[in-house]
Amino acid sequence: GARTPVYPVPVDAGQTDPVHRWLVAGALIEGEGGLLLVRNRRRGGREDWSTPGGVIDAGETVLEGLAREVREETGIDCEITGLVGIYTDPKHVLLYTSDGEVRQEFSVVFTARAVGGQPTPSSESRAVEWVDREDVLALPMHRSMRLRVQHFLENRPTPHLG
Protein backbone atom coordinates (compact mmCIF):
# COMPACT_ATOMS: atom_id res chain seq x y z
CA GLY A 1 0.00 0.00 0.00
CA ALA A 2 0.91 3.64 -0.27
CA ARG A 3 2.71 5.49 2.48
CA THR A 4 2.55 9.15 3.36
CA PRO A 5 5.07 11.15 5.41
CA VAL A 6 3.59 12.38 8.68
CA TYR A 7 4.95 15.55 10.33
CA PRO A 8 4.85 16.00 13.28
CA VAL A 9 4.19 12.61 14.84
CA PRO A 10 0.45 12.39 15.58
CA VAL A 11 -0.68 11.83 19.14
CA ASP A 12 -3.55 9.66 17.93
CA ALA A 13 -3.47 8.20 14.45
CA GLY A 14 -6.46 5.94 15.05
CA GLN A 15 -4.52 3.24 16.86
CA THR A 16 -3.65 2.52 20.49
CA ASP A 17 0.09 2.97 19.99
CA PRO A 18 0.36 5.89 17.56
CA VAL A 19 3.77 4.97 16.15
CA HIS A 20 5.07 1.49 15.38
CA ARG A 21 8.83 1.17 15.11
CA TRP A 22 10.15 -1.22 12.52
CA LEU A 23 13.62 -2.68 12.23
CA VAL A 24 14.72 -1.93 8.71
CA ALA A 25 18.11 -2.99 7.37
CA GLY A 26 19.86 -1.60 4.33
CA ALA A 27 22.96 -2.66 2.41
CA LEU A 28 25.57 -0.56 0.69
CA ILE A 29 27.02 -2.99 -1.83
CA GLU A 30 30.01 -1.85 -3.82
CA GLY A 31 31.15 -3.67 -6.92
CA GLU A 32 33.32 -2.98 -9.94
CA GLY A 33 30.52 -0.88 -11.43
CA GLY A 34 29.99 1.27 -8.34
CA LEU A 35 27.25 1.10 -5.69
CA LEU A 36 24.17 -1.07 -6.13
CA LEU A 37 21.12 1.22 -6.02
CA VAL A 38 17.42 0.78 -6.55
CA ARG A 39 15.22 3.26 -8.42
CA ASN A 40 11.81 3.51 -6.76
CA ARG A 41 8.54 4.83 -8.11
CA ARG A 42 6.72 6.94 -5.51
CA ARG A 43 3.27 8.45 -5.38
CA GLY A 44 2.48 10.99 -8.05
CA GLY A 45 4.96 9.42 -10.48
CA ARG A 46 7.98 10.76 -8.58
CA GLU A 47 11.11 8.59 -8.61
CA ASP A 48 14.04 8.39 -6.24
CA TRP A 49 16.97 6.12 -5.48
CA SER A 50 17.81 4.08 -2.41
CA THR A 51 19.99 1.29 -1.18
CA PRO A 52 18.42 -2.15 -1.20
CA GLY A 53 16.93 -3.45 2.02
CA GLY A 54 13.71 -3.72 3.94
CA VAL A 55 11.86 -4.90 7.01
CA ILE A 56 13.28 -7.86 8.92
CA ASP A 57 10.64 -10.55 9.38
CA ALA A 58 9.90 -12.34 12.63
CA GLY A 59 12.15 -15.39 13.00
CA GLU A 60 15.02 -13.89 10.96
CA THR A 61 18.30 -12.52 12.16
CA VAL A 62 19.03 -9.07 10.81
CA LEU A 63 21.71 -10.53 8.50
CA GLU A 64 19.39 -13.25 7.15
CA GLY A 65 16.58 -10.76 6.61
CA LEU A 66 18.81 -8.24 4.89
CA ALA A 67 20.27 -10.85 2.53
CA ARG A 68 16.71 -11.97 1.69
CA GLU A 69 15.54 -8.39 1.09
CA VAL A 70 18.52 -7.61 -1.16
CA ARG A 71 17.94 -10.79 -3.19
CA GLU A 72 14.18 -10.14 -3.53
CA GLU A 73 14.58 -6.49 -4.45
CA THR A 74 17.65 -6.64 -6.71
CA GLY A 75 18.41 -10.21 -7.81
CA ILE A 76 21.83 -9.93 -6.12
CA ASP A 77 23.09 -12.40 -3.50
CA CYS A 78 25.25 -10.66 -0.94
CA GLU A 79 27.46 -11.27 2.04
CA ILE A 80 27.35 -8.73 4.87
CA THR A 81 30.84 -7.37 5.61
CA GLY A 82 30.50 -4.45 8.03
CA LEU A 83 28.42 -1.74 9.63
CA VAL A 84 27.83 1.79 8.28
CA GLY A 85 25.63 2.84 11.16
CA ILE A 86 22.38 2.89 13.07
CA TYR A 87 19.88 5.51 11.92
CA THR A 88 16.77 6.85 13.63
CA ASP A 89 14.96 10.02 12.67
CA PRO A 90 11.86 11.02 14.62
CA LYS A 91 11.02 13.41 11.77
CA HIS A 92 10.89 10.53 9.25
CA VAL A 93 7.50 9.04 10.07
CA LEU A 94 5.27 7.39 7.48
CA LEU A 95 1.50 6.81 7.36
CA TYR A 96 0.63 3.64 5.43
CA THR A 97 -2.69 4.42 3.76
CA SER A 98 -3.51 0.75 3.21
CA ASP A 99 -4.07 0.11 6.93
CA GLY A 100 -3.66 3.48 8.66
CA GLU A 101 -0.54 2.35 10.47
CA VAL A 102 2.05 4.98 11.37
CA ARG A 103 5.69 3.84 11.30
CA GLN A 104 8.95 5.34 12.41
CA GLU A 105 11.83 3.38 10.94
CA PHE A 106 14.84 2.28 12.91
CA SER A 107 17.44 1.39 10.29
CA VAL A 108 20.68 -0.51 10.58
CA VAL A 109 22.84 -0.02 7.49
CA PHE A 110 25.53 -2.52 6.59
CA THR A 111 28.25 -2.84 3.98
CA ALA A 112 28.11 -5.93 1.82
CA ARG A 113 29.68 -7.52 -1.21
CA ALA A 114 27.91 -9.19 -4.10
CA VAL A 115 28.54 -12.92 -4.30
CA GLY A 116 26.16 -13.81 -7.15
CA GLY A 117 23.14 -12.92 -9.21
CA GLN A 118 22.42 -10.21 -11.75
CA PRO A 119 20.77 -6.82 -11.13
CA THR A 120 17.09 -7.51 -11.79
CA PRO A 121 14.17 -5.20 -10.99
CA SER A 122 11.28 -6.65 -9.01
CA SER A 123 7.79 -5.55 -8.05
CA GLU A 124 9.53 -3.50 -5.33
CA SER A 125 11.98 -1.75 -7.69
CA ARG A 126 11.65 0.11 -10.98
CA ALA A 127 15.33 -0.38 -11.81
CA VAL A 128 18.44 -1.84 -10.22
CA GLU A 129 21.79 -0.41 -11.30
CA TRP A 130 25.44 -0.20 -10.38
CA VAL A 131 26.09 3.55 -10.06
CA ASP A 132 29.57 5.08 -10.11
CA ARG A 133 30.60 6.43 -6.68
CA GLU A 134 31.14 9.88 -8.19
CA ASP A 135 27.54 10.04 -9.47
CA VAL A 136 25.62 8.63 -6.50
CA LEU A 137 24.98 11.81 -4.50
CA ALA A 138 23.70 13.65 -7.59
CA LEU A 139 20.73 11.25 -7.81
CA PRO A 140 17.37 12.16 -6.27
CA MET A 141 17.00 10.44 -2.87
CA HIS A 142 15.35 11.05 0.48
CA ARG A 143 17.52 13.10 2.87
CA SER A 144 17.78 10.18 5.31
CA MET A 145 19.01 7.87 2.53
CA ARG A 146 21.47 10.49 1.29
CA LEU A 147 22.97 10.74 4.80
CA ARG A 148 23.55 6.96 4.92
CA VAL A 149 25.17 6.90 1.49
CA GLN A 150 27.30 9.93 2.34
CA HIS A 151 28.56 8.27 5.52
CA PHE A 152 29.53 5.19 3.49
CA LEU A 153 31.33 7.25 0.85
CA GLU A 154 33.31 9.06 3.57
CA ASN A 155 34.85 5.72 4.68
CA ARG A 156 34.25 6.62 8.33
CA PRO A 157 36.40 4.67 10.78
CA THR A 158 33.49 4.10 13.20
CA PRO A 159 29.78 3.48 12.59
CA HIS A 160 27.26 6.30 12.81
CA LEU A 161 25.17 6.07 15.98
CA GLY A 162 21.96 8.02 15.83
mmCIF file of C-alpha atoms in Angstrom:
data_model
loop_
_atom_site.group_PDB
_atom_site.id
_atom_site.type_symbol
_atom_site.label_atom_id
_atom_site.label_comp_id
_atom_site.label_asym_id
_atom_site.label_seq_id
_atom_site.Cartn_x
_atom_site.Cartn_y
_atom_site.Cartn_z
ATOM 1 C CA GLY A 1 0.000 0.000 0.000
ATOM 2 C CA ALA A 2 0.906 3.642 -0.275
ATOM 3 C CA ARG A 3 2.706 5.486 2.484
ATOM 4 C CA THR A 4 2.550 9.153 3.359
ATOM 5 C CA PRO A 5 5.074 11.150 5.407
ATOM 6 C CA VAL A 6 3.594 12.385 8.684
ATOM 7 C CA TYR A 7 4.954 15.551 10.335
ATOM 8 C CA PRO A 8 4.846 16.002 13.280
ATOM 9 C CA VAL A 9 4.192 12.606 14.844
ATOM 10 C CA PRO A 10 0.449 12.388 15.578
ATOM 11 C CA VAL A 11 -0.680 11.827 19.142
ATOM 12 C CA ASP A 12 -3.554 9.662 17.929
ATOM 13 C CA ALA A 13 -3.473 8.195 14.449
ATOM 14 C CA GLY A 14 -6.461 5.943 15.053
ATOM 15 C CA GLN A 15 -4.525 3.242 16.860
ATOM 16 C CA THR A 16 -3.647 2.515 20.486
ATOM 17 C CA ASP A 17 0.093 2.973 19.990
ATOM 18 C CA PRO A 18 0.360 5.892 17.556
ATOM 19 C CA VAL A 19 3.772 4.967 16.152
ATOM 20 C CA HIS A 20 5.068 1.487 15.385
ATOM 21 C CA ARG A 21 8.827 1.174 15.108
ATOM 22 C CA TRP A 22 10.153 -1.216 12.519
ATOM 23 C CA LEU A 23 13.621 -2.677 12.226
ATOM 24 C CA VAL A 24 14.723 -1.931 8.712
ATOM 25 C CA ALA A 25 18.106 -2.992 7.370
ATOM 26 C CA GLY A 26 19.860 -1.601 4.329
ATOM 27 C CA ALA A 27 22.956 -2.659 2.414
ATOM 28 C CA LEU A 28 25.568 -0.563 0.687
ATOM 29 C CA ILE A 29 27.017 -2.991 -1.831
ATOM 30 C CA GLU A 30 30.012 -1.851 -3.819
ATOM 31 C CA GLY A 31 31.147 -3.675 -6.921
ATOM 32 C CA GLU A 32 33.322 -2.979 -9.938
ATOM 33 C CA GLY A 33 30.515 -0.880 -11.432
ATOM 34 C CA GLY A 34 29.986 1.272 -8.336
ATOM 35 C CA LEU A 35 27.248 1.096 -5.686
ATOM 36 C CA LEU A 36 24.166 -1.066 -6.129
ATOM 37 C CA LEU A 37 21.125 1.224 -6.019
ATOM 38 C CA VAL A 38 17.416 0.776 -6.548
ATOM 39 C CA ARG A 39 15.220 3.255 -8.419
ATOM 40 C CA ASN A 40 11.813 3.513 -6.755
ATOM 41 C CA ARG A 41 8.544 4.830 -8.107
ATOM 42 C CA ARG A 42 6.723 6.937 -5.514
ATOM 43 C CA ARG A 43 3.273 8.448 -5.378
ATOM 44 C CA GLY A 44 2.482 10.988 -8.050
ATOM 45 C CA GLY A 45 4.964 9.424 -10.475
ATOM 46 C CA ARG A 46 7.984 10.763 -8.580
ATOM 47 C CA GLU A 47 11.109 8.586 -8.609
ATOM 48 C CA ASP A 48 14.036 8.391 -6.241
ATOM 49 C CA TRP A 49 16.974 6.125 -5.478
ATOM 50 C CA SER A 50 17.809 4.077 -2.405
ATOM 51 C CA THR A 51 19.993 1.292 -1.178
ATOM 52 C CA PRO A 52 18.417 -2.154 -1.196
ATOM 53 C CA GLY A 53 16.927 -3.448 2.021
ATOM 54 C CA GLY A 54 13.709 -3.718 3.937
ATOM 55 C CA VAL A 55 11.857 -4.896 7.012
ATOM 56 C CA ILE A 56 13.282 -7.859 8.917
ATOM 57 C CA ASP A 57 10.643 -10.551 9.382
ATOM 58 C CA ALA A 58 9.901 -12.341 12.627
ATOM 59 C CA GLY A 59 12.155 -15.386 13.004
ATOM 60 C CA GLU A 60 15.019 -13.893 10.959
ATOM 61 C CA THR A 61 18.304 -12.523 12.163
ATOM 62 C CA VAL A 62 19.033 -9.069 10.808
ATOM 63 C CA LEU A 63 21.708 -10.526 8.500
ATOM 64 C CA GLU A 64 19.391 -13.248 7.147
ATOM 65 C CA GLY A 65 16.584 -10.762 6.612
ATOM 66 C CA LEU A 66 18.808 -8.242 4.889
ATOM 67 C CA ALA A 67 20.275 -10.851 2.531
ATOM 68 C CA ARG A 68 16.708 -11.974 1.687
ATOM 69 C CA GLU A 69 15.537 -8.394 1.094
ATOM 70 C CA VAL A 70 18.517 -7.614 -1.156
ATOM 71 C CA ARG A 71 17.938 -10.790 -3.195
ATOM 72 C CA GLU A 72 14.179 -10.141 -3.533
ATOM 73 C CA GLU A 73 14.582 -6.488 -4.450
ATOM 74 C CA THR A 74 17.649 -6.643 -6.715
ATOM 75 C CA GLY A 75 18.408 -10.212 -7.808
ATOM 76 C CA ILE A 76 21.833 -9.932 -6.119
ATOM 77 C CA ASP A 77 23.088 -12.403 -3.504
ATOM 78 C CA CYS A 78 25.252 -10.659 -0.943
ATOM 79 C CA GLU A 79 27.459 -11.274 2.043
ATOM 80 C CA ILE A 80 27.346 -8.734 4.870
ATOM 81 C CA THR A 81 30.843 -7.367 5.605
ATOM 82 C CA GLY A 82 30.504 -4.454 8.031
ATOM 83 C CA LEU A 83 28.421 -1.740 9.630
ATOM 84 C CA VAL A 84 27.834 1.788 8.282
ATOM 85 C CA GLY A 85 25.634 2.836 11.162
ATOM 86 C CA ILE A 86 22.381 2.891 13.071
ATOM 87 C CA TYR A 87 19.876 5.506 11.922
ATOM 88 C CA THR A 88 16.768 6.848 13.626
ATOM 89 C CA ASP A 89 14.961 10.020 12.667
ATOM 90 C CA PRO A 90 11.860 11.021 14.622
ATOM 91 C CA LYS A 91 11.018 13.406 11.773
ATOM 92 C CA HIS A 92 10.891 10.529 9.254
ATOM 93 C CA VAL A 93 7.501 9.041 10.075
ATOM 94 C CA LEU A 94 5.268 7.391 7.485
ATOM 95 C CA LEU A 95 1.495 6.805 7.358
ATOM 96 C CA TYR A 96 0.627 3.639 5.427
ATOM 97 C CA THR A 97 -2.688 4.421 3.760
ATOM 98 C CA SER A 98 -3.515 0.748 3.211
ATOM 99 C CA ASP A 99 -4.074 0.108 6.927
ATOM 100 C CA GLY A 100 -3.660 3.478 8.662
ATOM 101 C CA GLU A 101 -0.540 2.346 10.471
ATOM 102 C CA VAL A 102 2.048 4.979 11.372
ATOM 103 C CA ARG A 103 5.691 3.840 11.300
ATOM 104 C CA GLN A 104 8.954 5.335 12.411
ATOM 105 C CA GLU A 105 11.827 3.382 10.945
ATOM 106 C CA PHE A 106 14.839 2.281 12.909
ATOM 107 C CA SER A 107 17.441 1.386 10.293
ATOM 108 C CA VAL A 108 20.679 -0.505 10.575
ATOM 109 C CA VAL A 109 22.842 -0.016 7.495
ATOM 110 C CA PHE A 110 25.531 -2.518 6.586
ATOM 111 C CA THR A 111 28.248 -2.842 3.984
ATOM 112 C CA ALA A 112 28.112 -5.925 1.819
ATOM 113 C CA ARG A 113 29.685 -7.520 -1.207
ATOM 114 C CA ALA A 114 27.911 -9.189 -4.102
ATOM 115 C CA VAL A 115 28.539 -12.915 -4.302
ATOM 116 C CA GLY A 116 26.164 -13.815 -7.147
ATOM 117 C CA GLY A 117 23.143 -12.920 -9.213
ATOM 118 C CA GLN A 118 22.418 -10.208 -11.746
ATOM 119 C CA PRO A 119 20.770 -6.822 -11.129
ATOM 120 C CA THR A 120 17.095 -7.511 -11.791
ATOM 121 C CA PRO A 121 14.171 -5.196 -10.992
ATOM 122 C CA SER A 122 11.282 -6.652 -9.009
ATOM 123 C CA SER A 123 7.790 -5.546 -8.050
ATOM 124 C CA GLU A 124 9.531 -3.496 -5.333
ATOM 125 C CA SER A 125 11.979 -1.747 -7.685
ATOM 126 C CA ARG A 126 11.648 0.106 -10.977
ATOM 127 C CA ALA A 127 15.333 -0.376 -11.813
ATOM 128 C CA VAL A 128 18.443 -1.843 -10.224
ATOM 129 C CA GLU A 129 21.790 -0.410 -11.298
ATOM 130 C CA TRP A 130 25.442 -0.204 -10.378
ATOM 131 C CA VAL A 131 26.089 3.551 -10.064
ATOM 132 C CA ASP A 132 29.570 5.082 -10.110
ATOM 133 C CA ARG A 133 30.602 6.431 -6.678
ATOM 134 C CA GLU A 134 31.140 9.883 -8.185
ATOM 135 C CA ASP A 135 27.545 10.036 -9.467
ATOM 136 C CA VAL A 136 25.618 8.625 -6.503
ATOM 137 C CA LEU A 137 24.981 11.809 -4.504
ATOM 138 C CA ALA A 138 23.699 13.650 -7.589
ATOM 139 C CA LEU A 139 20.728 11.251 -7.812
ATOM 140 C CA PRO A 140 17.374 12.165 -6.265
ATOM 141 C CA MET A 141 17.004 10.437 -2.873
ATOM 142 C CA HIS A 142 15.355 11.046 0.476
ATOM 143 C CA ARG A 143 17.521 13.097 2.866
ATOM 144 C CA SER A 144 17.782 10.178 5.314
ATOM 145 C CA MET A 145 19.007 7.874 2.534
ATOM 146 C CA ARG A 146 21.470 10.492 1.292
ATOM 147 C CA LEU A 147 22.970 10.740 4.802
ATOM 148 C CA ARG A 148 23.546 6.965 4.925
ATOM 149 C CA VAL A 149 25.167 6.901 1.494
ATOM 150 C CA GLN A 150 27.299 9.934 2.337
ATOM 151 C CA HIS A 151 28.564 8.265 5.518
ATOM 152 C CA PHE A 152 29.529 5.190 3.486
ATOM 153 C CA LEU A 153 31.331 7.247 0.847
ATOM 154 C CA GLU A 154 33.308 9.062 3.567
ATOM 155 C CA ASN A 155 34.853 5.718 4.679
ATOM 156 C CA ARG A 156 34.251 6.616 8.327
ATOM 157 C CA PRO A 157 36.405 4.668 10.780
ATOM 158 C CA THR A 158 33.490 4.105 13.198
ATOM 159 C CA PRO A 159 29.778 3.478 12.594
ATOM 160 C CA HIS A 160 27.258 6.296 12.806
ATOM 161 C CA LEU A 161 25.165 6.066 15.982
ATOM 162 C CA GLY A 162 21.965 8.022 15.831
#
